[in-house]
Coordinates of C-alpha atoms in Angstrom, one line a residue:
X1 CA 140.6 -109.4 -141.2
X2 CA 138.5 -112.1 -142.5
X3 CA 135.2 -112.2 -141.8
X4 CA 132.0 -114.8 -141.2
X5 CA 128.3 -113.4 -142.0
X6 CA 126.6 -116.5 -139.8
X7 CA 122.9 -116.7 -141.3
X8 CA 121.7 -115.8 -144.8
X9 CA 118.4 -114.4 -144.2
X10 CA 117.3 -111.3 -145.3
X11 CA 119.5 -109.0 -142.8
X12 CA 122.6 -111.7 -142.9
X13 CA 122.2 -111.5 -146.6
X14 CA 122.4 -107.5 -146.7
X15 CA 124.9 -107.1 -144.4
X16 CA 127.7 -109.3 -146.0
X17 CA 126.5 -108.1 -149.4
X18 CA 127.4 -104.4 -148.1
X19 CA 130.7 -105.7 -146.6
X20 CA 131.4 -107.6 -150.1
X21 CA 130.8 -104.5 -151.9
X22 CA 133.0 -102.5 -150.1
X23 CA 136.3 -105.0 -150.6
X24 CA 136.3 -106.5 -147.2
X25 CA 137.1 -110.3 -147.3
X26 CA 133.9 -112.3 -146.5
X27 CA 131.8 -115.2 -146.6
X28 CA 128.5 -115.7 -145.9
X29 CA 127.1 -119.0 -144.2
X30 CA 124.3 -120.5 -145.5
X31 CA 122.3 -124.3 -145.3
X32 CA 120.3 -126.5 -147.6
X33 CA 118.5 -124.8 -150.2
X34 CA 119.7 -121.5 -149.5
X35 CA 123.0 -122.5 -150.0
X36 CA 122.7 -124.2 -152.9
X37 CA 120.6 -120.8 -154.5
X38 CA 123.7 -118.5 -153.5
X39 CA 126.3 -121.2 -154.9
X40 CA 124.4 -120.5 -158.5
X41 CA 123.4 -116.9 -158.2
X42 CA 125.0 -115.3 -155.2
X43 CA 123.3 -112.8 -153.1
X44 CA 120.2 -111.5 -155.0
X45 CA 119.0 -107.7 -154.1
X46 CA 116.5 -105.7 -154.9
X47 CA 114.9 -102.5 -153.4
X48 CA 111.4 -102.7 -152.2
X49 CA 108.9 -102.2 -155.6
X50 CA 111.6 -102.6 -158.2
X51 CA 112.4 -105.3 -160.6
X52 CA 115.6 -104.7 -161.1
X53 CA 117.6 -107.1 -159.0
X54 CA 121.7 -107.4 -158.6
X55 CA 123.4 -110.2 -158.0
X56 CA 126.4 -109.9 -155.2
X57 CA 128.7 -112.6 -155.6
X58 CA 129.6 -113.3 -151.3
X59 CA 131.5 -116.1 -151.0
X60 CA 129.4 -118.9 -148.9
X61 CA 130.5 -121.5 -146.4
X62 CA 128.6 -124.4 -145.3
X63 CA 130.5 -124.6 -141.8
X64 CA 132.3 -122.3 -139.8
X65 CA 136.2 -122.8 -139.2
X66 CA 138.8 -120.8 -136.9
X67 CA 140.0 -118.9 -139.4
X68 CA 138.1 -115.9 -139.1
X69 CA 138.8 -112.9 -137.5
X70 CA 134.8 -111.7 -136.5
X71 CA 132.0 -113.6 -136.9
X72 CA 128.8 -111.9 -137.3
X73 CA 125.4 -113.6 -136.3
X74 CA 122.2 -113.3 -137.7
X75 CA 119.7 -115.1 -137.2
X76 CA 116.6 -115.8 -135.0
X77 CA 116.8 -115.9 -131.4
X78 CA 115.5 -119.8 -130.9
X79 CA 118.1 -120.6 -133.8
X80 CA 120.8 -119.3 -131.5
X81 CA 121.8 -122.7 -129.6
X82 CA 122.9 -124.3 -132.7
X83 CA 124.8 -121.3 -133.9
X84 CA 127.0 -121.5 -130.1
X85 CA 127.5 -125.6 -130.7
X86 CA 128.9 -125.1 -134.1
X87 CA 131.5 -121.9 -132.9
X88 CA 132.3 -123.6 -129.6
X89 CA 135.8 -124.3 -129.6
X90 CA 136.7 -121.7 -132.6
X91 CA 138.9 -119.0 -132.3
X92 CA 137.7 -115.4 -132.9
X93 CA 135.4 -112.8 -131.8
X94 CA 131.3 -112.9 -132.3
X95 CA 128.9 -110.1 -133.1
X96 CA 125.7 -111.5 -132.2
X97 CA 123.2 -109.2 -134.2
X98 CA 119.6 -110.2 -133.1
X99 CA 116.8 -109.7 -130.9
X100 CA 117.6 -111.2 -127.8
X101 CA 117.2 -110.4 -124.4
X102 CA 118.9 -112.9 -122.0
X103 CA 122.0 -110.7 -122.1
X104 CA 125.6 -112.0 -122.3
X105 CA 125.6 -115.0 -119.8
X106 CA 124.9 -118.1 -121.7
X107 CA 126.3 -116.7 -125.1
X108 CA 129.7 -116.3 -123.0
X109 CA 129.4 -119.9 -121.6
X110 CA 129.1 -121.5 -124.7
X111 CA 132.1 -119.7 -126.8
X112 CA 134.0 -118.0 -124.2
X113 CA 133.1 -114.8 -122.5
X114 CA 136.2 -112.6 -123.7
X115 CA 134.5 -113.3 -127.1
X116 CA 131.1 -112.1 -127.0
X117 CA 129.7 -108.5 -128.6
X118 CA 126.7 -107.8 -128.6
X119 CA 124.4 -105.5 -131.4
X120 CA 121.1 -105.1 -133.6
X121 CA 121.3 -104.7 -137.3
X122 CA 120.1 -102.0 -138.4
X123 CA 118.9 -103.4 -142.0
X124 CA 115.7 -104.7 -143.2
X125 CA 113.7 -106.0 -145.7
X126 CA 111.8 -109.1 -147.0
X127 CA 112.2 -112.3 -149.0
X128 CA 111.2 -113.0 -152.3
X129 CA 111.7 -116.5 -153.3
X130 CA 115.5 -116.2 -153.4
X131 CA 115.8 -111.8 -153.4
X132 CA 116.1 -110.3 -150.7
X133 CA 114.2 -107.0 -150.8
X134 CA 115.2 -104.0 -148.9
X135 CA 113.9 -101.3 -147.9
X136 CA 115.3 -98.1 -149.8
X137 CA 117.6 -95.7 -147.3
X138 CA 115.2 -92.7 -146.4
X139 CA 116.4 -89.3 -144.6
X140 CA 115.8 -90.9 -141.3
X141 CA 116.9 -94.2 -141.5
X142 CA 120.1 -93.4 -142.8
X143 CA 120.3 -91.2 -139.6
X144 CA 120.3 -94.3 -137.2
X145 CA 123.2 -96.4 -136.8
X146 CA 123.1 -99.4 -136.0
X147 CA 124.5 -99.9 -132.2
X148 CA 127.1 -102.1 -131.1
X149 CA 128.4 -103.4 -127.6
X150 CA 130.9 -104.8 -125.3
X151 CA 128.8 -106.6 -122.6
X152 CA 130.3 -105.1 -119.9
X153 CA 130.1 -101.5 -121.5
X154 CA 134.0 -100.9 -122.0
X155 CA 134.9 -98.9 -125.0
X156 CA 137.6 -101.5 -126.4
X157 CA 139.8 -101.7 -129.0
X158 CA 138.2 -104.0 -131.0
X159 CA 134.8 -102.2 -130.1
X160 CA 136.2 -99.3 -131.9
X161 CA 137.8 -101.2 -134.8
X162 CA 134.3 -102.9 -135.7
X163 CA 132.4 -99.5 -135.9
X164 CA 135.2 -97.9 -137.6
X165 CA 135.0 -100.6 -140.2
X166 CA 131.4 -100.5 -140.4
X167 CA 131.4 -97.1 -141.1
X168 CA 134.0 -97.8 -143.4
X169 CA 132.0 -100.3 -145.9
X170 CA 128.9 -97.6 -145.9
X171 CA 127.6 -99.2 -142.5
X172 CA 126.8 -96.3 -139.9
X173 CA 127.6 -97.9 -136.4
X174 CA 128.3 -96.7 -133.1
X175 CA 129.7 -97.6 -130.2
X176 CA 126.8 -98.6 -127.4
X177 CA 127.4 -98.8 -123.7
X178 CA 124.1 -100.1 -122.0
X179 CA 124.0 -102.7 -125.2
X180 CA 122.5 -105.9 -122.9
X181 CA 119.6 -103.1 -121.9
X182 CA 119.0 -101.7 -124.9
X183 CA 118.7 -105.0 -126.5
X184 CA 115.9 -105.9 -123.9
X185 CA 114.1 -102.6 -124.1
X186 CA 113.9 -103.1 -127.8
X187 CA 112.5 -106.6 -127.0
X188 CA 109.8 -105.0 -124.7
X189 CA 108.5 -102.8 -127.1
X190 CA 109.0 -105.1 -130.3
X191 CA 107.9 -108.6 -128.6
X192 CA 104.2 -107.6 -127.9
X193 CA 104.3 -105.6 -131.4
X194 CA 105.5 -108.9 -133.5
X195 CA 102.8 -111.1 -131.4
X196 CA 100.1 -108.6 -132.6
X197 CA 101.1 -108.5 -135.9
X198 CA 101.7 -112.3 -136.2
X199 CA 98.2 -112.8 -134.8
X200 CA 96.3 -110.3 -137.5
X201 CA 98.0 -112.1 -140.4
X202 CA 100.0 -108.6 -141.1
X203 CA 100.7 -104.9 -140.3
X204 CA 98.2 -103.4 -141.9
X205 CA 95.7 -106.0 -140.9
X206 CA 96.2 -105.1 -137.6
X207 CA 96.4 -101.2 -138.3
X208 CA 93.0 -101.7 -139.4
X209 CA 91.7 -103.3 -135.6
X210 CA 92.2 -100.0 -133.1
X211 CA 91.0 -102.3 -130.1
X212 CA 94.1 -104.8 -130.9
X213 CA 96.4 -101.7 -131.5
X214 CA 95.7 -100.3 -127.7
X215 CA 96.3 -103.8 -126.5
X216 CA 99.5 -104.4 -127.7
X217 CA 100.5 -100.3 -126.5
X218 CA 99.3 -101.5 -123.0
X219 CA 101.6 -104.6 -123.3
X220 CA 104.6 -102.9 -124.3
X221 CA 103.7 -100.4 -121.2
X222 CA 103.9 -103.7 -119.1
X223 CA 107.0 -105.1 -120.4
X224 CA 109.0 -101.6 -120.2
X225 CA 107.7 -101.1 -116.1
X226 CA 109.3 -104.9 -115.9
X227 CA 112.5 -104.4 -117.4
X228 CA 115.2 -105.0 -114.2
X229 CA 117.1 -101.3 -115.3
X230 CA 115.6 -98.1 -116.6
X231 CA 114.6 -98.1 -121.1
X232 CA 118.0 -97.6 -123.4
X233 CA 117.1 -94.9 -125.1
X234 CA 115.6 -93.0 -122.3
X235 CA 112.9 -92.2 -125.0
X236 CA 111.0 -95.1 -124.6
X237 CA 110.3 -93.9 -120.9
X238 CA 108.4 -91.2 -122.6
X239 CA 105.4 -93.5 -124.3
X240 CA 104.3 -93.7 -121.0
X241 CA 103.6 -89.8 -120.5
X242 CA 102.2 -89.7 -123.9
X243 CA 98.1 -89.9 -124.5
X244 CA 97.1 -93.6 -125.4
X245 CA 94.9 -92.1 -128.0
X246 CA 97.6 -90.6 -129.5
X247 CA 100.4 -93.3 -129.5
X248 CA 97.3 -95.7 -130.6
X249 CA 97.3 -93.3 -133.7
X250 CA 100.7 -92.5 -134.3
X251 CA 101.3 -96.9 -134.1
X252 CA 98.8 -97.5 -136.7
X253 CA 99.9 -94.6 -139.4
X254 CA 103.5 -96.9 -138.9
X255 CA 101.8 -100.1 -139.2
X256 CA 100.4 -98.8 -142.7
X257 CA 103.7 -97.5 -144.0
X258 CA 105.6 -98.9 -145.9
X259 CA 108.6 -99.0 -143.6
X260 CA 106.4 -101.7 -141.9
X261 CA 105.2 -103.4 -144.9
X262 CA 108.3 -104.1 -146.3
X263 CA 109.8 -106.0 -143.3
X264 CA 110.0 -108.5 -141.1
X265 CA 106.6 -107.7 -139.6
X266 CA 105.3 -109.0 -142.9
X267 CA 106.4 -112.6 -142.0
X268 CA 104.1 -114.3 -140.2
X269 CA 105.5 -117.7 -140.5
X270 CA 106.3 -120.3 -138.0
X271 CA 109.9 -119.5 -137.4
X272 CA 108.4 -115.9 -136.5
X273 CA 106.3 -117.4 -134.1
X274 CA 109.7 -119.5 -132.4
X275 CA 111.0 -116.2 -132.4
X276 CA 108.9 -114.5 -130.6
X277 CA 108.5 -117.5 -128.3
X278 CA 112.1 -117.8 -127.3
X279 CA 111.6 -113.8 -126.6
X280 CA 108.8 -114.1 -124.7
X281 CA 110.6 -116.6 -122.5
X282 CA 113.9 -114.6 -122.2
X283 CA 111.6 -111.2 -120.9
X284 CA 110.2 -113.0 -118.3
X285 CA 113.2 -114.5 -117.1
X286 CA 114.7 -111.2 -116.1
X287 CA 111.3 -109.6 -115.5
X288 CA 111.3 -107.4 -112.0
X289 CA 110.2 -109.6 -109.2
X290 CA 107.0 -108.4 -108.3

C-alpha cells in the first residue's frame, strides 16, 4: 500500500522517516522552503543533545494525488481546512494524527465520512533549523502506543491493518475505541497546559511560577468536568481526587524534564498560539451546557 505523510513538521517528519526505514513505500508532503530543504538533504534526524544527525532520504510530494492507499495527517489543528480542500475528491483513507477536538463531523463532510480515522502521534521532538530533534525512546515511552480509531468505535479491517503495520515498521499502535473522546480529553488537559506554557515563554519558565502552575491544574479541572462524556483514560478522572499541592508539584518536576524541554512545549511561536486557538474554540463548542 502506498502511503502519504501529509505535513513535514517535526512529528510528520518522524513518522514517515520510521515508515521509510522500515521499507514501506512513502512520501512525505511538504511546502515552500521545507520542501525545497528535503529535496537536497532529505529528512534530517537527530536525538535530543547529539550532533550526530542522519539523513533519511523520504520521497516528498508537493501535492497530494489519488494514488495513495492511507494518508496520514500531521499537522496543526487551524492548518486542518486546507489539508480537507486539497484531499476532497481523492480516493483513499485518512489518519488524521493531531490534537483536535471537534470529533469526526466536519472532517467526514469534507472528504467523505467512510474515510475518516482518527489518532494522536505518539512522537516528539523539536526543530532545529532543518533537523528534527527527537526525543530518545525511554523505558516508559516506549510503553505507550500511540492510539488509533474508527470514529464510530468499530474494530475494522482496515483499523486492524494500520496498527498491524505500525507495529510492523517499529511503531507501537493500538486499536482505540472511544478515539473522538480521548482526543478531547487530551485536549482538556493539554489546551490550558500549552496556553500556560506559551504565555511564560517556556516550560521551565513556567515550572519556576507555582501560582501559574495551580492555575493552569484548576483549568484543566474545568475543562475535564465540561467534557460532554466521561475522560478516555479513566485516569484523568483521578487528578481530581488527588491533593492540588501535590499534582502542582508532580506538573512542575515534568515541566523541568527534559521530556518537556525537548518538545513541542518549547515552541512558543505564533502557529502555536493558532493552535491552541482553534483548540480553544473546538472545547467550547462541545462543552456541557451549563
Amino acid at each position: 500500500m502506498k502511503l502519504l505523510v501529509y505535513g513535514a513538521g517535526v512529528c510528520g517528519s518522524l513518522f514517515a522517516a520510521r515508515l521509510h526505514e522500515a521499507g514501506l513505500d512513502v512520501s512525505l508532503l511538504a511546502r515552500g522552503g521545507r520542501l525545497a530543504s528535503l529535496r537536497r538533504r532529505g529528512v534530517q534526524l537527530a536525538e535530543e543533545g547529539s550532533p550526530a544527525v542522519r539523513r533519511v532520504p523520504v520521497p516528498v510530494v508537493e501535492h497530494p494525488d489519488g494514488g495513495y492507499g492511507l494518508t496520514a495527517v500531521l499537522v496543526r489543528a487551524h492548518q486542518v481546512d486546507a489539508v480537507l480542500e486539497s484531499l476532497a475528491g481523492l480516493k483513499g483513507d485518512v489518519l488524521f494524527l493531531h490534537g483536535w477536538a471537534a470529533g469526526a463531523e466536519p472532517l467526514g463532510a469534507a472528504i467523505g465520512h467512510e474515510r475518516v480515522l482518527l489518532g494522536f502521534p505518539s512522537l516528539g521532538g523539536t526543530m532545529d533549523g532543518d533537523v528534527v530533534r527527537y526525543r530518545a525512546t525511554t523505558f516508559m515511552t516506549g510503553r505507550v502506543p500511540m492510539p488509533v480509531g474508527e470514529p464510530d468505535g468499530r474494530t475494522t479491517p482496515r483499523l486492524e491493518r494500520i496498527v498491524r503495520e505500525l507495529g510492523n515498521a517499529g511503531i507501537k499502535a493500538r486499536a482505540e475505541p472511544r478515539m473522538d473522546a480521548w482526543l478531547r480529553t487530551h485536549a482538556a488537559f493539554a489546551l490550558p497546559l500549552g496556553q500556560a506554557v506559551h504565555a511564560a515563554g517556556g516550560p521551565v519558565a513556567l515550572a519556576g511560577d507555582p501560582g501559574a502552575v495551580r492555575g493552569m491544574l484548576r483549568l484543566m479541572w474545568q475543562n475535564l468536568a465540561a467534557l460532554p462524556t466521561p475522560p478516555v483514560p479513566r485516569a484523568f478522572a483521578a487528578l481530581q481526587a488527588l491533593p492540588e499541592g501535590l499534582l502542582v508539584a508532580v506538573l512542575r518536576r515534568f515541566l523541568r524534564s527534559p521530556t518537556a524541554v525537548h518538545s513541542g512545549l518549547s515552541d512558543v511561536s505564533p502557529a502555536t498560539a493558532a493552535e491552541l486557538g482553534r483548540l480553544a474554540e473546538q472545547l467550547r463548542a462541545h462543552a456541557k451546557v451549563r
